[in-house]
Short mmCIF file of C-alpha atoms in Angstrom, two decimals:
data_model
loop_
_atom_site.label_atom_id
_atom_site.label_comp_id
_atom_site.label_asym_id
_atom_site.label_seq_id
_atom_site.Cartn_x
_atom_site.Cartn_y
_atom_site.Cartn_z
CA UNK A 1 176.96 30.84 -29.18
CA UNK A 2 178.20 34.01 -27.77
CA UNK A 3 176.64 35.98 -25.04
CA UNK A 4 174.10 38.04 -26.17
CA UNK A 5 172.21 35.62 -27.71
CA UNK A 6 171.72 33.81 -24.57
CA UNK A 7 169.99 36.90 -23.02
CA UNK A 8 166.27 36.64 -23.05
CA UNK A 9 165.52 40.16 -24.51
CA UNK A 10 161.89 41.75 -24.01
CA UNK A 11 160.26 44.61 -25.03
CA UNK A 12 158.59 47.01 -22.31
CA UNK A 13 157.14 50.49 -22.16
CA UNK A 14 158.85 52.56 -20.23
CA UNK A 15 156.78 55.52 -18.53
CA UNK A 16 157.41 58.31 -16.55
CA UNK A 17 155.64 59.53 -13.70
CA UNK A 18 157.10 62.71 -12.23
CA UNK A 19 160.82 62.18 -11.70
CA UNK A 20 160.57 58.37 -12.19
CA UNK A 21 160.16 55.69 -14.75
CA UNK A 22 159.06 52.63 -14.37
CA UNK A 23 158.52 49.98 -16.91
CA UNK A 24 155.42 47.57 -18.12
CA UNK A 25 155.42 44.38 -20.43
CA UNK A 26 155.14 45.86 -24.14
CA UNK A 27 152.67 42.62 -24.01
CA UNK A 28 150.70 44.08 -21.88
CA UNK A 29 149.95 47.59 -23.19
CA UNK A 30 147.31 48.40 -25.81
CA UNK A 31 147.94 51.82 -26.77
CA UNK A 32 149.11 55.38 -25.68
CA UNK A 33 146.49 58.13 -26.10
CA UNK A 34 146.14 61.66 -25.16
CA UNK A 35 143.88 62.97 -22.37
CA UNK A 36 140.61 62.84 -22.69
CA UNK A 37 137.68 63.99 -20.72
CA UNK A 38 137.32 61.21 -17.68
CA UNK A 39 133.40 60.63 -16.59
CA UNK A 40 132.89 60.48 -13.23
CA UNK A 41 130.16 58.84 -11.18
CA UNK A 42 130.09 57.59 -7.63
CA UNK A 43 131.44 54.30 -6.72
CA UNK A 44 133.28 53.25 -3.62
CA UNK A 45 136.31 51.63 -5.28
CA UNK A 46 140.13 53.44 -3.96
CA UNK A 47 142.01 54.77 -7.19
CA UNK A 48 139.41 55.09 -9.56
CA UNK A 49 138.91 58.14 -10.86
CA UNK A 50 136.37 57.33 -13.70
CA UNK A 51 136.44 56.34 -17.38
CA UNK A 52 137.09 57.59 -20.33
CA UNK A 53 135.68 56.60 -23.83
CA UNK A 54 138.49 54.75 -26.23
CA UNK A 55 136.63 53.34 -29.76
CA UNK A 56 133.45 52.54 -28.27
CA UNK A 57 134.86 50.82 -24.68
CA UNK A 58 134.45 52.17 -21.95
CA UNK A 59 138.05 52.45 -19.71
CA UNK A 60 138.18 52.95 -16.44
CA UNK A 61 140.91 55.13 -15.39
CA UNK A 62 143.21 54.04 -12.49
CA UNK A 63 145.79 56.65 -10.93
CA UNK A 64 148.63 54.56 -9.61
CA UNK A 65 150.86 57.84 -8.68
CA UNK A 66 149.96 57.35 -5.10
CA UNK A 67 151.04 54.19 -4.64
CA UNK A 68 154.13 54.51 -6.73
CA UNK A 69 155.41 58.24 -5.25
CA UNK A 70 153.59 58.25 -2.43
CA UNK A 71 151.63 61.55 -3.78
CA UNK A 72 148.67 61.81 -6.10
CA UNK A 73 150.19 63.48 -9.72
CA UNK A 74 147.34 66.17 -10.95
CA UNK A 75 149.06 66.84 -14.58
CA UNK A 76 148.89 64.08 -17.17
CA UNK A 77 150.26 63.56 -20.47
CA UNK A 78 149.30 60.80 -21.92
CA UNK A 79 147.11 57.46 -20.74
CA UNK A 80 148.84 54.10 -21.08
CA UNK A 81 146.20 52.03 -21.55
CA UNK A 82 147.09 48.61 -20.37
CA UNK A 83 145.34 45.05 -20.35
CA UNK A 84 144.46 44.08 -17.03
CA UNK A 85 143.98 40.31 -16.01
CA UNK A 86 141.23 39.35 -14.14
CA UNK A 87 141.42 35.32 -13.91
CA UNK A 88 140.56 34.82 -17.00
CA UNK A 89 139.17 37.87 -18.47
CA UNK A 90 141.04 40.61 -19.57
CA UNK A 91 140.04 44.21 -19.68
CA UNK A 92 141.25 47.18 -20.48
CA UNK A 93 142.70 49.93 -17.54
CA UNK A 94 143.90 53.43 -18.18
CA UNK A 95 147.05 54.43 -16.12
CA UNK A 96 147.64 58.04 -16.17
CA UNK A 97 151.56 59.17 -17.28
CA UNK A 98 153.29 62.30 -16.89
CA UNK A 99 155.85 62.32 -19.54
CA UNK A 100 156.55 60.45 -23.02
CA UNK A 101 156.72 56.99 -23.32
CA UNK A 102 159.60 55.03 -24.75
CA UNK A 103 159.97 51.07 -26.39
CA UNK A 104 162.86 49.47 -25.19
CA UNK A 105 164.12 45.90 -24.99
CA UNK A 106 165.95 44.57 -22.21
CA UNK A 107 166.75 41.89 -20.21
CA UNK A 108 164.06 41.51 -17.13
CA UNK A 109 165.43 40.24 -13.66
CA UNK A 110 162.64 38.10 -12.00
CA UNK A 111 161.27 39.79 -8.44
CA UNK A 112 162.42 38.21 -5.50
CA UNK A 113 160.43 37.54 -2.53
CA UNK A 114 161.17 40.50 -0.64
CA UNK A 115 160.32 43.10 -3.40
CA UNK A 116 156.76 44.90 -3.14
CA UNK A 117 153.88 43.27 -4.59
CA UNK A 118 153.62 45.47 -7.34
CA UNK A 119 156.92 45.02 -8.73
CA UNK A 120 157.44 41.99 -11.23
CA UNK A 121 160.98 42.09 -11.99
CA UNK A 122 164.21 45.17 -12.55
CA UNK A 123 165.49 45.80 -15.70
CA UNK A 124 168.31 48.35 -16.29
CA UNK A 125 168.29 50.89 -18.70
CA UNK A 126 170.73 53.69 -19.23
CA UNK A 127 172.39 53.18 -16.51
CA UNK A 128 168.91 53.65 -14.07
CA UNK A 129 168.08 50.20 -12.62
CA UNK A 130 164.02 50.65 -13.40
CA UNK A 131 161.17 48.72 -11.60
CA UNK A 132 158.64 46.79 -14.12
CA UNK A 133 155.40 46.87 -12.35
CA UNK A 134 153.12 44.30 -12.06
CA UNK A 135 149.14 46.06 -12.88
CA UNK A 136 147.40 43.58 -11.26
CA UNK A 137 149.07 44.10 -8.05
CA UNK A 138 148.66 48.14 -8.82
CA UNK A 139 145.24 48.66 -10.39
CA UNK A 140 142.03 47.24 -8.05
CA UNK A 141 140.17 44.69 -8.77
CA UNK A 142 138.18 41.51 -7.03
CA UNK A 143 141.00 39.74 -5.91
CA UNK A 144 142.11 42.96 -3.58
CA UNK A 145 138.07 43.16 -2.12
CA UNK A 146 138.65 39.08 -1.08
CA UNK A 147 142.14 39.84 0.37
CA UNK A 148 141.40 42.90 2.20
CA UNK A 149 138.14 40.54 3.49
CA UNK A 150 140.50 37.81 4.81
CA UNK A 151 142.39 40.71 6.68
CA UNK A 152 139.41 41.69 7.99
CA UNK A 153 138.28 37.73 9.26
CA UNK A 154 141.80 37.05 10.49
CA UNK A 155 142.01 37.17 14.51
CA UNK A 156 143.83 39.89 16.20
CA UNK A 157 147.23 38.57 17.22
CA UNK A 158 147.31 38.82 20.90
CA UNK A 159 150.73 40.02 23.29
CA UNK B 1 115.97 25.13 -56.97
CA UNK B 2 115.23 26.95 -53.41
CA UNK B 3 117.05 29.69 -52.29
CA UNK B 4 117.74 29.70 -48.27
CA UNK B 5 115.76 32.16 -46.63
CA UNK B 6 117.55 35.24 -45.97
CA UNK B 7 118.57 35.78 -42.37
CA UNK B 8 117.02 38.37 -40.99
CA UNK B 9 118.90 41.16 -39.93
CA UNK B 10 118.74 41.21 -35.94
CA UNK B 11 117.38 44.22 -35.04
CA UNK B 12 119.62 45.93 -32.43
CA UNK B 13 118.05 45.78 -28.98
CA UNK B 14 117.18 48.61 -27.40
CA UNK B 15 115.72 49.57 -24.06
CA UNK B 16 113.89 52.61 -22.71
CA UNK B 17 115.64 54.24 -20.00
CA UNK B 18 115.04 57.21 -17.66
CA UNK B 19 117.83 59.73 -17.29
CA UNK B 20 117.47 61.64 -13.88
CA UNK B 21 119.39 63.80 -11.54
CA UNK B 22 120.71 63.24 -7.96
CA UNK B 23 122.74 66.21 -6.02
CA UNK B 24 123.81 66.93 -9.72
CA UNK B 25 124.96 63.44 -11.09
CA UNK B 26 123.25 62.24 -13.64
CA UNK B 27 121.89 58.61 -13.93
CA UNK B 28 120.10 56.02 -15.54
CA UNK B 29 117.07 53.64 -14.96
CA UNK B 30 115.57 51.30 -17.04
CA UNK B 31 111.64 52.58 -17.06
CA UNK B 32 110.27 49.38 -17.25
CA UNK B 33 111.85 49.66 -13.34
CA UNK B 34 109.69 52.66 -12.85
CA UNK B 35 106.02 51.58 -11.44
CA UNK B 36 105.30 55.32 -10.44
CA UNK B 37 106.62 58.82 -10.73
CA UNK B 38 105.68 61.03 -7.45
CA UNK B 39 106.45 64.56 -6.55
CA UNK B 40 108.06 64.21 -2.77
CA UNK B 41 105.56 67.07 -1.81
CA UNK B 42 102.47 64.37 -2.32
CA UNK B 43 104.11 62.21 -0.15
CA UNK B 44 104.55 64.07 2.86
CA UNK B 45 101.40 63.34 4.39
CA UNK B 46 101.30 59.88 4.04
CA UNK B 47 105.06 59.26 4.81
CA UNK B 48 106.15 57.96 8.39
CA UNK B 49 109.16 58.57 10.13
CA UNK B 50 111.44 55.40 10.74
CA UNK B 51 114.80 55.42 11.89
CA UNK B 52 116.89 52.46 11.47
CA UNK B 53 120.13 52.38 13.58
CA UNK B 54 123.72 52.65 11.27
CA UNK B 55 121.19 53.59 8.10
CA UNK B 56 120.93 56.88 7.43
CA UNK B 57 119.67 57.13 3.92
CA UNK B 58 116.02 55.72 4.95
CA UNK B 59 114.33 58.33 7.05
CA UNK B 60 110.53 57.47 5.78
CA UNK B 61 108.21 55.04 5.25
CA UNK B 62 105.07 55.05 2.92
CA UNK B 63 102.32 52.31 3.59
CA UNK B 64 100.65 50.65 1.23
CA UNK B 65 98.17 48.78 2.16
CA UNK B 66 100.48 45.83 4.11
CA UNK B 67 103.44 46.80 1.84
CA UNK B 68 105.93 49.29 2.96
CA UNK B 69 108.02 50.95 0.77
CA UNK B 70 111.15 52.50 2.22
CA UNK B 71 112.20 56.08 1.09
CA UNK B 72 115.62 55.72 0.06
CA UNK B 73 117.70 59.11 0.00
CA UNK B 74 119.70 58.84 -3.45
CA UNK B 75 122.07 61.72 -2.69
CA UNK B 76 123.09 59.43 0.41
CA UNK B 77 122.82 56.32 -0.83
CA UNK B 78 125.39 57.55 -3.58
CA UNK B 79 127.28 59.50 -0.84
CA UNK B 80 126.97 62.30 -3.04
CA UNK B 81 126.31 66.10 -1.46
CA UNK B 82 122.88 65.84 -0.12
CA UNK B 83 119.82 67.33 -1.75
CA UNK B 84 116.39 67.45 -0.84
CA UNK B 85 114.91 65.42 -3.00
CA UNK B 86 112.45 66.69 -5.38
CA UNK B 87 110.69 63.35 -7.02
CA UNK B 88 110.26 60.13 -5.78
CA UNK B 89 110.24 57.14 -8.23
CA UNK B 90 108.71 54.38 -6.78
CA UNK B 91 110.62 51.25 -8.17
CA UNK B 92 108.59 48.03 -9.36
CA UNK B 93 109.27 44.69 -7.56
CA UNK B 94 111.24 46.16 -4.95
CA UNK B 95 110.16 47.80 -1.45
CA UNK B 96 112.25 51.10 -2.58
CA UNK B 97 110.68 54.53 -3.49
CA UNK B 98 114.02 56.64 -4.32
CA UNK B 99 114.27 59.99 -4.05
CA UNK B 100 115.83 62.29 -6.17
CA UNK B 101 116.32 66.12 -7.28
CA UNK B 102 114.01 65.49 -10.72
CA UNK B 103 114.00 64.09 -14.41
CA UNK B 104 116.47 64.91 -17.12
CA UNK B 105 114.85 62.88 -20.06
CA UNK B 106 113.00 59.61 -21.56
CA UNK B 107 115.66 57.98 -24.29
CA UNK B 108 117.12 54.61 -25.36
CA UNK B 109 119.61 53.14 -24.92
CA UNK B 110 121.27 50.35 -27.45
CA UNK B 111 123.96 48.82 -25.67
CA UNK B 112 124.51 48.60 -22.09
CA UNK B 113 128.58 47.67 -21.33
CA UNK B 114 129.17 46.01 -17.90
CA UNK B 115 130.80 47.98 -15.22
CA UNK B 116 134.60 47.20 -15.58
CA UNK B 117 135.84 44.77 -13.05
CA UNK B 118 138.02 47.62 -11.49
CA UNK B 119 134.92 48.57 -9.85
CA UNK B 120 135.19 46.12 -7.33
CA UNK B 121 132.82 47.38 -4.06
CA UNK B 122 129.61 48.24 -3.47
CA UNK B 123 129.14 50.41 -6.88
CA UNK B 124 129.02 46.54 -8.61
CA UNK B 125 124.91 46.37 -6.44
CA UNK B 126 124.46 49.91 -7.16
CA UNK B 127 124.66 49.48 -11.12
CA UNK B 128 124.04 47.21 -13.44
CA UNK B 129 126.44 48.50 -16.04
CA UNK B 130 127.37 51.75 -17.65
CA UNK B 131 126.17 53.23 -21.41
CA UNK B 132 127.37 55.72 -23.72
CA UNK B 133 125.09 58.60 -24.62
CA UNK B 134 125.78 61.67 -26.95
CA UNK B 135 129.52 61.18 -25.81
CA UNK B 136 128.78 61.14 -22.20
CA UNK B 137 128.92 57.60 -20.14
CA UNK B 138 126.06 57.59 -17.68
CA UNK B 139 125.65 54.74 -14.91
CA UNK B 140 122.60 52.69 -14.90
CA UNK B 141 121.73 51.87 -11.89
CA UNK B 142 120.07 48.31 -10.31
CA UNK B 143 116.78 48.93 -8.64
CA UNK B 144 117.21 46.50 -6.19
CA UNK B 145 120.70 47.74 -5.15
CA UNK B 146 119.37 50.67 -3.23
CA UNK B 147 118.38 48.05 -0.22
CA UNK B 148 120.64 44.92 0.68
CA UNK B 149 118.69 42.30 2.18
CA UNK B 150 120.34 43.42 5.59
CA UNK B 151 119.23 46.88 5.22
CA UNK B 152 115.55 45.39 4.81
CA UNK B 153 115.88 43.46 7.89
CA UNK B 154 117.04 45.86 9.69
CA UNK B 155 114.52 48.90 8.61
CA UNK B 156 111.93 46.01 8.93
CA UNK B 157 113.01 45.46 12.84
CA UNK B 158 112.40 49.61 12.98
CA UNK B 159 109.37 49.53 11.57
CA UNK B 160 108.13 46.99 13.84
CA UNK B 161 109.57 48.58 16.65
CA UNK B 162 107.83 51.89 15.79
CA UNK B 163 104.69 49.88 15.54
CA UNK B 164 104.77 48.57 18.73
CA UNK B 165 105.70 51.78 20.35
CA UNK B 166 102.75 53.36 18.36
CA UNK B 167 100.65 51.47 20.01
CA UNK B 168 101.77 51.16 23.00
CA UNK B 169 100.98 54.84 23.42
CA UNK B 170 97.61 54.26 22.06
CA UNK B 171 96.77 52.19 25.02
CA UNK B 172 97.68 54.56 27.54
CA UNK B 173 96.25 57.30 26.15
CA UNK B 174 93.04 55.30 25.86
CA UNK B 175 93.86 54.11 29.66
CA UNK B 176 94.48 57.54 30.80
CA UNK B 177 91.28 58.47 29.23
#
């Protein structure tokens, strides 16, 4: 058996947002679609911007620049719209990208416990070492509200 | 020989909604929800003031009879730019008259797609899911989501405050007299 067939090879999308990629489970992403008009309506939720229309569903749109970069991205190529987990259900969530997209299989190496929540693994890819993202951890949804209520419960620590 | 009876084609369901307008933003609202359509201008004389601490959006109160029904500031409630308020719908089995800036349309609605669990705060009381419409998505919203049962308790502890104050001034006007 030689080498490279010992290497568990996966496909992920790798996106770009400003000056950095990042990479996603191919498994995980539905389909790559150009902007569309996003509807907005008030709701209290961080990162949300609204949804857009995609064959009937309705997609909410979830701007993850901020928490990647550090700074909210205001031009858009493309959305990567992704499947979100939520226990058991899984729904659709429409990350907004700033540059093309790309297929590539590679060899994912697990997150340890010291890397940030959002990041499920490293993969390395001409010669970048790229971070694939975990989009639960990234994109909001009930499990964040019942954390950030714990935090909230939790006693002060005292000096 | 008999044939099986045909199955009959299940109509699509289909529900009456009212589209209206709030600082701009339009929404939706089942009108079976709807007991009463007001102008605010009728209510003005028969509105009270309340003021419930930490709960801005209630400033009024219209009695009923025994029943009060709280005037809920949509704008607010929404947190959206605040507006006047030019109608007042007065919601059925609730204790909420909302107000908003006035009536788009009457139209139906065939398919009402729950709000995506992204939406995770206090938009998932405010709505009961969202619809498409001539290629625009439009919230529609949960009548009973304007008021949490804390928000009734406390306008209710206002209200009965504002009572006894009322006539607590009564008396001494009557003693003074």
């Amino acid at each position: 058996m030689t080498v490279s067939t010992e290497l568990e090879l996966q496909s992920f999308v790798l996106l770009r947002l400003a000056e950095r990629r990042f990479a996603v489970s191919a498994n995980q992403i539905a389909e790559l679609v150009a902007p569309s008009r996003v509807f907005r309506f008030p709701h209290r939720t961080p990162k949300l911007e609204g949804v857009i229309l995609r064959r009937g569903r309705i997609v909410p749109v979830c701007d993850v620049s901020e928490m990647l970069l550090g700074k909210r991205l205001t031009s858009r190529r493309f959305y990567l719209i992704a499947v979100r987990n939520y226990g058991a259900q899984r729904e659709w969530v429409a990350v907004p990208v700033t540059g093309e997209c790309e297929l590539i299989k590679a060899e994912m190496m697990a997150a340890v416990e010291s890397d940030a929540p959002h990041v499920a693994g490293w993969l390395s890819h001409d010669g970048d070492v790229i971070e694939v993202l975990n989009l639960d951890a990234i994109t909001p949804g009930p499990e964040h509200v019942r954390a950030e209520a714990a935090a909230r419960q939790r006693p002060e620590a005292r000096p | 020989m008999r044939l099986a009876t045909p199955a009959k084609a299940n109509p699509a369901k289909t529900e009456q909604i009212i589209l209206f307008r709030v600082s701009g933003q339009l929404f939706a609202i089942s009108s079976a929800s709807v007991q009463e359509v007001r102008s605010a201008d009728s209510m003005s004389g028969g509105a009270t003031e309340i003021s419930a601490p930490g709960l801005r959006k209630v400033r009024h109160v219209l009695r009923r009879g025994d029943r009060s029904l709280f005037i809920v500031n949509g704008a607010m409630h929404f947190g959206l730019h605040v507006t006047e308020g030019a109608q007042l719908f007065v919601l059925r089995k609730t204790r909420t008259a909302l107000l908003i800036d006035g009536i788009e349309k009457m139209t139906t609605m065939s398919r009402l797609q729950a709000l995506p669990l992204s939406f995770c705060h206090e938009e998932r009381q405010w709505y009961r899911g969202l619809t498409a419409l001539d290629q625009t998505v439009v919230p529609v919203v949960h009548p009973e989501g304007f008021l949490s049962p804390e928000e009734l308790a406390l306008l209710d502890a206002a209200l009965l405050q504002a009572d006894k104050t009322a006539s607590e001034d009564l008396e001494g006007t009557n003693a003074a007299q």
